[in-house]
Amino acid sequence: MSQYIDMPRLGLGTWRLEGQQASDTVAQAIQLGYRHIDTATRYENEAAVGIGLQQSGVARKELFVTTKIWYDQLAPEAMRRSAAASLEKLQLDMVDLLLIHWPNPDPAWNMAASLETLAEIKQQGWAKHIGVANFPVALLQQAWGIIGEELKVNQVEYHFALQQQALLEFTQSHNMLLTAYSPLARGDFNDNPVLQAIATKHGANVGQIALAWLLRQDGVAAIPKASSVAHLQSNLQAAAIALDGDDLAQLQAIPKDQRLINPDFAPQWDA
Ligand SMILES: NC(=O)c1ccc[n+]([C@@H]2O[C@H](COP(=O)([O-])OP(=O)(O)OC[C@H]3O[C@@H](n4cnc5c(N)ncnc54)[C@H](OP(=O)(O)O)[C@@H]3O)[C@@H](O)[C@H]2O)c1
């Protein structure tokens, strides 16, 4: 019996949304029915996202808001400062989920101290849940050894063209959600013939097929970024598409070796 946290499985990603556009898109998305918004200190849009949350007119308790702490702010005092600044910008008393955005690549990084501080930040009421992002299996295992079931989410790149089976097995068996970022492969999917054929069969578009494939998986959430009403609406409807066994076999057969987000500070992914 799984005990995942109560997080809406489809959220809005906000990377690259800034200023007025970020506020308007967040407000619009919530009015359309989104209840989960993903931001980060690094996106430099928390204040704009906060305005959008207010402008939506939807009660705070209905919304699930995630933010993240950047990897160079993982010393305990810096983490507390980062979390406090996020709350102020977002105009919130508490976020629903606070993540370590990336493991710190510095070999001297004290991961235990960072994770324990994250748990303390939760304890003091600034975050309802905590988790990590961009943690490969080996690091996630280590993190589990430090704060265990406090960890509720690992947010990683995951889409039809990137394999994440080992991570998914880990998160599923530890009651953690795997949040798929770049779930639309950053919008680079229009010429994929497999997605196109399945989309035609269901009277859907390729983005909806990409999202439907993720959302049908146990313990998986997805946070597509979109900035037009048409895209926002289309993505919201993806969960209703019922893929059949034949669709799933074809989607599974797409080569899964396309990692799109791989900065020089990234961890060793296959560790
Ligand atoms: N934790 C991390 O390190 C990390 C890293 C990357 C991303 N993320 C999070 O994940 C979110 C999503 O990832 P992402 O922004 O990299 O990429 P994505 O969601 O896979 O793709 C976004 C792109 O797809 C387009 N798009 C959206 N809906 C569409 C539709 N229905 N049909 C066609 N195109 C569509 C968007 O265009 P329009 O804007 O024009 O609608 C945009 O160009 C980010 O915004 C961020 O919140 C986290």
Short mmCIF file of C-alpha atoms and ligand atoms in Angstrom, two decimals:
data_model
loop_
_atom_site.label_atom_id
_atom_site.label_comp_id
_atom_site.label_asym_id
_atom_site.label_seq_id
_atom_site.Cartn_x
_atom_site.Cartn_y
_atom_site.Cartn_z
CA MET A 1 0.00 0.00 0.00
CA SER A 2 1.71 3.14 -1.17
CA GLN A 3 1.85 6.19 1.04
CA TYR A 4 2.85 8.91 -1.33
CA ILE A 5 2.25 12.46 -0.23
CA ASP A 6 -0.89 14.15 -1.47
CA MET A 7 0.64 16.11 -4.37
CA PRO A 8 -1.34 16.87 -7.55
CA ARG A 9 0.27 14.67 -10.21
CA LEU A 10 0.19 17.38 -12.86
CA GLY A 11 1.83 20.69 -12.04
CA LEU A 12 2.97 23.78 -13.87
CA GLY A 13 6.72 24.22 -14.42
CA THR A 14 7.85 27.85 -14.37
CA TRP A 15 11.50 27.79 -15.45
CA ARG A 16 12.07 30.62 -17.97
CA LEU A 17 8.81 32.35 -17.04
CA GLU A 18 9.64 35.78 -15.68
CA GLY A 19 7.98 38.96 -14.42
CA GLN A 20 4.50 39.76 -15.59
CA GLN A 21 4.39 36.72 -17.85
CA ALA A 22 5.14 34.44 -14.90
CA SER A 23 2.44 36.07 -12.75
CA ASP A 24 -0.15 35.95 -15.51
CA THR A 25 0.65 32.36 -16.50
CA VAL A 26 0.48 31.12 -12.90
CA ALA A 27 -2.83 32.91 -12.26
CA GLN A 28 -4.25 31.65 -15.56
CA ALA A 29 -3.10 28.08 -14.94
CA ILE A 30 -4.72 28.01 -11.51
CA GLN A 31 -7.94 29.42 -12.93
CA LEU A 32 -7.89 26.66 -15.54
CA GLY A 33 -7.57 24.02 -12.81
CA TYR A 34 -3.85 23.55 -12.02
CA ARG A 35 -3.25 23.14 -8.30
CA HIS A 36 0.51 22.49 -8.28
CA ILE A 37 3.11 25.11 -9.18
CA ASP A 38 6.86 24.43 -9.40
CA THR A 39 9.40 27.21 -8.95
CA ALA A 40 12.97 27.62 -7.59
CA THR A 41 15.18 30.37 -6.24
CA ARG A 42 17.32 29.85 -9.31
CA TYR A 43 14.45 30.72 -11.68
CA GLU A 44 14.42 34.23 -10.16
CA ASN A 45 10.66 34.31 -10.53
CA GLU A 46 9.42 33.50 -7.03
CA ALA A 47 8.10 37.02 -6.45
CA ALA A 48 6.26 36.93 -9.78
CA VAL A 49 4.93 33.44 -9.01
CA GLY A 50 3.76 34.73 -5.62
CA ILE A 51 1.81 37.51 -7.32
CA GLY A 52 0.25 34.93 -9.65
CA LEU A 53 -0.80 32.78 -6.69
CA GLN A 54 -2.53 35.82 -5.16
CA GLN A 55 -4.12 36.89 -8.43
CA SER A 56 -5.58 33.44 -9.05
CA GLY A 57 -8.18 34.02 -6.37
CA VAL A 58 -7.89 30.36 -5.29
CA ALA A 59 -7.42 29.69 -1.59
CA ARG A 60 -3.91 28.93 -0.43
CA LYS A 61 -4.93 25.60 1.08
CA GLU A 62 -6.05 24.37 -2.36
CA LEU A 63 -2.60 24.92 -3.85
CA PHE A 64 0.60 22.88 -3.77
CA VAL A 65 3.70 25.07 -4.17
CA THR A 66 7.23 23.74 -4.59
CA THR A 67 10.47 25.69 -4.45
CA LYS A 68 14.11 24.69 -4.35
CA ILE A 69 17.44 25.67 -2.81
CA TRP A 70 20.35 26.10 -5.22
CA TYR A 71 23.39 23.87 -4.78
CA ASP A 72 25.77 26.64 -3.67
CA GLN A 73 23.45 27.51 -0.75
CA LEU A 74 23.57 24.15 1.00
CA ALA A 75 25.50 25.13 4.12
CA PRO A 76 23.01 25.09 7.03
CA GLU A 77 22.79 28.85 7.57
CA ALA A 78 22.61 29.55 3.83
CA MET A 79 19.79 27.02 3.51
CA ARG A 80 17.77 28.73 6.22
CA ARG A 81 18.35 32.10 4.55
CA SER A 82 17.35 30.73 1.15
CA ALA A 83 14.15 29.19 2.51
CA ALA A 84 13.22 32.36 4.38
CA ALA A 85 13.81 34.49 1.27
CA SER A 86 11.68 32.12 -0.84
CA LEU A 87 8.77 32.39 1.59
CA GLU A 88 8.99 36.16 1.60
CA LYS A 89 9.07 36.38 -2.20
CA LEU A 90 6.26 33.88 -2.63
CA GLN A 91 4.23 35.66 0.10
CA LEU A 92 3.72 32.34 1.86
CA ASP A 93 4.16 31.12 5.45
CA MET A 94 5.01 27.63 4.25
CA VAL A 95 5.74 25.90 0.96
CA ASP A 96 4.25 22.48 0.32
CA LEU A 97 7.54 21.07 -0.87
CA LEU A 98 11.11 22.29 -0.46
CA LEU A 99 13.81 20.57 -2.52
CA ILE A 100 17.58 20.60 -2.75
CA HIS A 101 17.80 21.62 -6.42
CA TRP A 102 21.02 19.76 -7.26
CA PRO A 103 23.59 17.88 -5.21
CA ASN A 104 26.59 20.10 -4.57
CA PRO A 105 29.41 18.84 -6.84
CA ASP A 106 32.06 19.95 -4.32
CA PRO A 107 33.66 16.73 -2.98
CA ALA A 108 33.83 18.41 0.42
CA TRP A 109 30.04 18.88 0.51
CA ASN A 110 28.54 17.72 3.78
CA MET A 111 25.36 16.14 2.44
CA ALA A 112 24.29 14.93 5.86
CA ALA A 113 24.37 18.45 7.29
CA SER A 114 22.30 19.75 4.36
CA LEU A 115 19.69 17.01 4.65
CA GLU A 116 19.44 17.41 8.40
CA THR A 117 18.99 21.15 7.95
CA LEU A 118 16.28 20.51 5.36
CA ALA A 119 14.49 18.32 7.92
CA GLU A 120 14.86 21.08 10.54
CA ILE A 121 13.40 23.64 8.15
CA LYS A 122 10.40 21.35 7.75
CA GLN A 123 10.24 20.86 11.51
CA GLN A 124 10.07 24.60 12.09
CA GLY A 125 7.07 24.82 9.77
CA TRP A 126 8.50 26.45 6.66
CA ALA A 127 7.89 23.41 4.44
CA LYS A 128 5.16 20.80 4.67
CA HIS A 129 7.29 18.22 2.86
CA ILE A 130 10.91 17.98 1.77
CA GLY A 131 12.83 16.21 -0.94
CA VAL A 132 15.62 16.41 -3.46
CA ALA A 133 16.12 16.87 -7.18
CA ASN A 134 18.65 15.46 -9.60
CA PHE A 135 19.73 12.72 -7.21
CA PRO A 136 20.80 9.50 -8.98
CA VAL A 137 20.13 6.18 -7.26
CA ALA A 138 23.41 5.91 -5.31
CA LEU A 139 23.08 9.42 -3.88
CA LEU A 140 19.41 8.90 -3.12
CA GLN A 141 20.30 5.73 -1.25
CA GLN A 142 22.85 7.67 0.81
CA ALA A 143 20.32 10.43 1.46
CA TRP A 144 17.79 7.82 2.59
CA GLY A 145 20.37 6.52 5.02
CA ILE A 146 20.56 10.00 6.57
CA ILE A 147 16.98 11.26 6.86
CA GLY A 148 15.02 8.27 5.52
CA GLU A 149 11.30 8.69 5.18
CA GLU A 150 11.47 12.46 5.58
CA LEU A 151 12.28 12.39 1.84
CA LYS A 152 9.07 12.47 -0.14
CA VAL A 153 10.12 13.44 -3.68
CA ASN A 154 12.99 13.18 -6.13
CA GLN A 155 12.51 15.56 -9.05
CA VAL A 156 14.46 14.45 -12.13
CA GLU A 157 14.42 14.67 -15.90
CA TYR A 158 12.02 12.03 -17.20
CA HIS A 159 10.17 11.73 -20.49
CA PHE A 160 9.49 9.28 -23.30
CA ALA A 161 13.10 9.57 -24.52
CA LEU A 162 14.95 9.13 -21.20
CA GLN A 163 15.09 5.93 -19.16
CA GLN A 164 14.58 6.29 -15.41
CA GLN A 165 13.62 2.72 -14.47
CA ALA A 166 16.16 2.19 -11.66
CA LEU A 167 15.29 5.50 -10.01
CA LEU A 168 11.60 4.82 -10.35
CA GLU A 169 11.94 1.43 -8.71
CA PHE A 170 13.80 3.10 -5.84
CA THR A 171 11.27 5.89 -5.34
CA GLN A 172 8.26 3.57 -5.65
CA SER A 173 9.66 1.17 -3.09
CA HIS A 174 10.41 4.02 -0.66
CA ASN A 175 7.04 5.77 -0.93
CA MET A 176 8.64 8.73 -2.68
CA LEU A 177 7.13 10.41 -5.71
CA LEU A 178 9.25 10.85 -8.79
CA THR A 179 8.45 14.23 -10.33
CA ALA A 180 9.25 14.25 -14.02
CA TYR A 181 10.82 17.52 -15.12
CA SER A 182 11.11 18.45 -18.80
CA PRO A 183 8.25 15.94 -19.27
CA LEU A 184 7.67 17.22 -22.81
CA ALA A 185 11.37 16.80 -23.65
CA ARG A 186 11.40 20.61 -23.70
CA GLY A 187 8.86 20.71 -26.52
CA ASP A 188 11.12 18.87 -28.95
CA PHE A 189 8.74 16.08 -29.91
CA ASN A 190 6.71 17.17 -32.89
CA ASP A 191 8.54 15.07 -35.42
CA ASN A 192 8.45 11.90 -33.35
CA PRO A 193 6.49 9.46 -35.55
CA VAL A 194 5.55 7.12 -32.68
CA LEU A 195 4.04 9.92 -30.63
CA GLN A 196 2.34 11.30 -33.71
CA ALA A 197 0.72 7.99 -34.65
CA ILE A 198 -0.56 7.39 -31.11
CA ALA A 199 -1.82 10.98 -30.91
CA THR A 200 -3.75 10.58 -34.16
CA LYS A 201 -5.27 7.33 -32.92
CA HIS A 202 -6.58 9.04 -29.76
CA GLY A 203 -7.58 12.32 -31.38
CA ALA A 204 -4.99 13.97 -29.16
CA ASN A 205 -1.74 15.88 -29.68
CA VAL A 206 1.79 14.62 -29.14
CA GLY A 207 2.28 16.57 -25.91
CA GLN A 208 -0.77 14.92 -24.40
CA ILE A 209 0.58 11.47 -25.29
CA ALA A 210 3.96 12.29 -23.74
CA LEU A 211 2.24 13.40 -20.52
CA ALA A 212 -0.33 10.60 -20.46
CA TRP A 213 2.53 8.07 -20.59
CA LEU A 214 4.10 9.62 -17.47
CA LEU A 215 0.91 10.19 -15.51
CA ARG A 216 -0.27 6.59 -15.82
CA GLN A 217 2.85 5.35 -14.02
CA ASP A 218 2.64 4.57 -10.31
CA GLY A 219 4.27 7.29 -8.20
CA VAL A 220 5.04 9.66 -11.08
CA ALA A 221 4.09 13.34 -11.32
CA ALA A 222 4.84 15.72 -14.21
CA ILE A 223 5.39 19.46 -14.30
CA PRO A 224 5.23 20.66 -17.92
CA LYS A 225 6.02 24.31 -18.47
CA ALA A 226 3.62 26.13 -20.78
CA SER A 227 2.98 29.76 -21.49
CA SER A 228 -0.05 29.84 -23.76
CA VAL A 229 -3.60 29.10 -22.70
CA ALA A 230 -3.82 26.50 -25.46
CA HIS A 231 -0.78 24.63 -24.13
CA LEU A 232 -1.90 24.98 -20.50
CA GLN A 233 -5.31 23.56 -21.32
CA SER A 234 -4.02 20.82 -23.55
CA ASN A 235 -1.58 19.58 -20.90
CA LEU A 236 -4.24 19.61 -18.21
CA GLN A 237 -6.38 17.24 -20.27
CA ALA A 238 -3.60 14.71 -20.85
CA ALA A 239 -4.36 12.56 -17.81
CA ALA A 240 -7.74 11.62 -19.30
CA ILE A 241 -6.16 9.79 -22.25
CA ALA A 242 -6.25 6.03 -21.78
CA LEU A 243 -3.23 4.49 -23.48
CA ASP A 244 -3.64 0.81 -24.37
CA GLY A 245 -1.11 -2.01 -24.29
CA ASP A 246 -0.10 -1.50 -27.88
CA ASP A 247 0.53 2.25 -27.31
CA LEU A 248 2.59 1.47 -24.23
CA ALA A 249 4.73 -1.08 -26.05
CA GLN A 250 5.45 1.43 -28.81
CA LEU A 251 6.27 4.20 -26.34
CA GLN A 252 8.53 1.86 -24.40
CA ALA A 253 10.41 1.01 -27.60
CA ILE A 254 11.42 4.65 -28.26
CA PRO A 255 15.19 4.90 -27.54
CA LYS A 256 15.57 6.27 -24.02
CA ASP A 257 19.00 7.88 -24.13
CA GLN A 258 18.19 11.56 -24.62
CA ARG A 259 19.27 13.51 -21.55
CA LEU A 260 18.55 17.17 -22.21
CA ILE A 261 19.60 18.76 -18.92
CA ASN A 262 23.21 17.93 -18.19
CA PRO A 263 25.16 20.93 -16.82
CA ASP A 264 28.83 20.68 -15.90
CA PHE A 265 27.90 20.47 -12.21
CA ALA A 266 25.60 17.46 -12.74
CA PRO A 267 26.25 14.29 -10.73
CA GLN A 268 27.32 11.04 -12.32
CA TRP A 269 23.90 9.92 -13.53
CA ASP A 270 24.44 6.18 -13.68
CA ALA A 271 25.88 5.98 -10.17
N1 LIG B 1 14.84 20.34 -10.90
C1 LIG B 1 15.48 20.71 -12.00
O1 LIG B 1 16.71 20.72 -12.05
C2 LIG B 1 14.68 21.10 -13.20
C3 LIG B 1 15.30 21.18 -14.46
C4 LIG B 1 14.51 21.51 -15.57
C5 LIG B 1 13.17 21.79 -15.40
N2 LIG B 1 12.59 21.75 -14.16
C6 LIG B 1 11.16 22.08 -13.95
O2 LIG B 1 10.39 21.35 -14.89
C7 LIG B 1 9.61 22.25 -15.64
C8 LIG B 1 9.34 21.71 -17.04
O3 LIG B 1 10.54 21.44 -17.74
P1 LIG B 1 11.05 22.31 -18.97
O4 LIG B 1 10.56 23.69 -18.80
O5 LIG B 1 12.51 22.07 -19.05
O6 LIG B 1 10.44 21.61 -20.26
P2 LIG B 1 9.05 20.97 -20.73
O7 LIG B 1 7.98 21.22 -19.77
O8 LIG B 1 9.35 19.57 -21.12
O9 LIG B 1 8.80 21.75 -22.10
C9 LIG B 1 8.46 23.10 -22.13
C10 LIG B 1 8.34 23.52 -23.58
O10 LIG B 1 7.25 22.80 -24.19
C11 LIG B 1 6.34 23.71 -24.77
N3 LIG B 1 4.98 23.19 -24.59
C12 LIG B 1 4.25 23.17 -23.45
N4 LIG B 1 3.06 22.59 -23.66
C13 LIG B 1 3.03 22.25 -24.97
C14 LIG B 1 2.05 21.63 -25.79
N5 LIG B 1 0.89 21.22 -25.27
N6 LIG B 1 2.35 21.44 -27.10
C15 LIG B 1 3.53 21.83 -27.61
N7 LIG B 1 4.51 22.43 -26.89
C16 LIG B 1 4.25 22.63 -25.58
C17 LIG B 1 6.53 25.01 -24.03
O11 LIG B 1 6.15 26.06 -24.88
P3 LIG B 1 5.35 27.36 -24.39
O12 LIG B 1 6.08 27.95 -23.23
O13 LIG B 1 5.34 28.20 -25.60
O14 LIG B 1 3.97 26.93 -23.99
C18 LIG B 1 8.04 24.99 -23.77
O15 LIG B 1 8.76 25.41 -24.90
C19 LIG B 1 10.44 23.54 -15.62
O16 LIG B 1 9.69 24.66 -16.01
C20 LIG B 1 10.85 23.56 -14.17
O17 LIG B 1 9.78 23.99 -13.33
C21 LIG B 1 13.33 21.39 -13.07
#
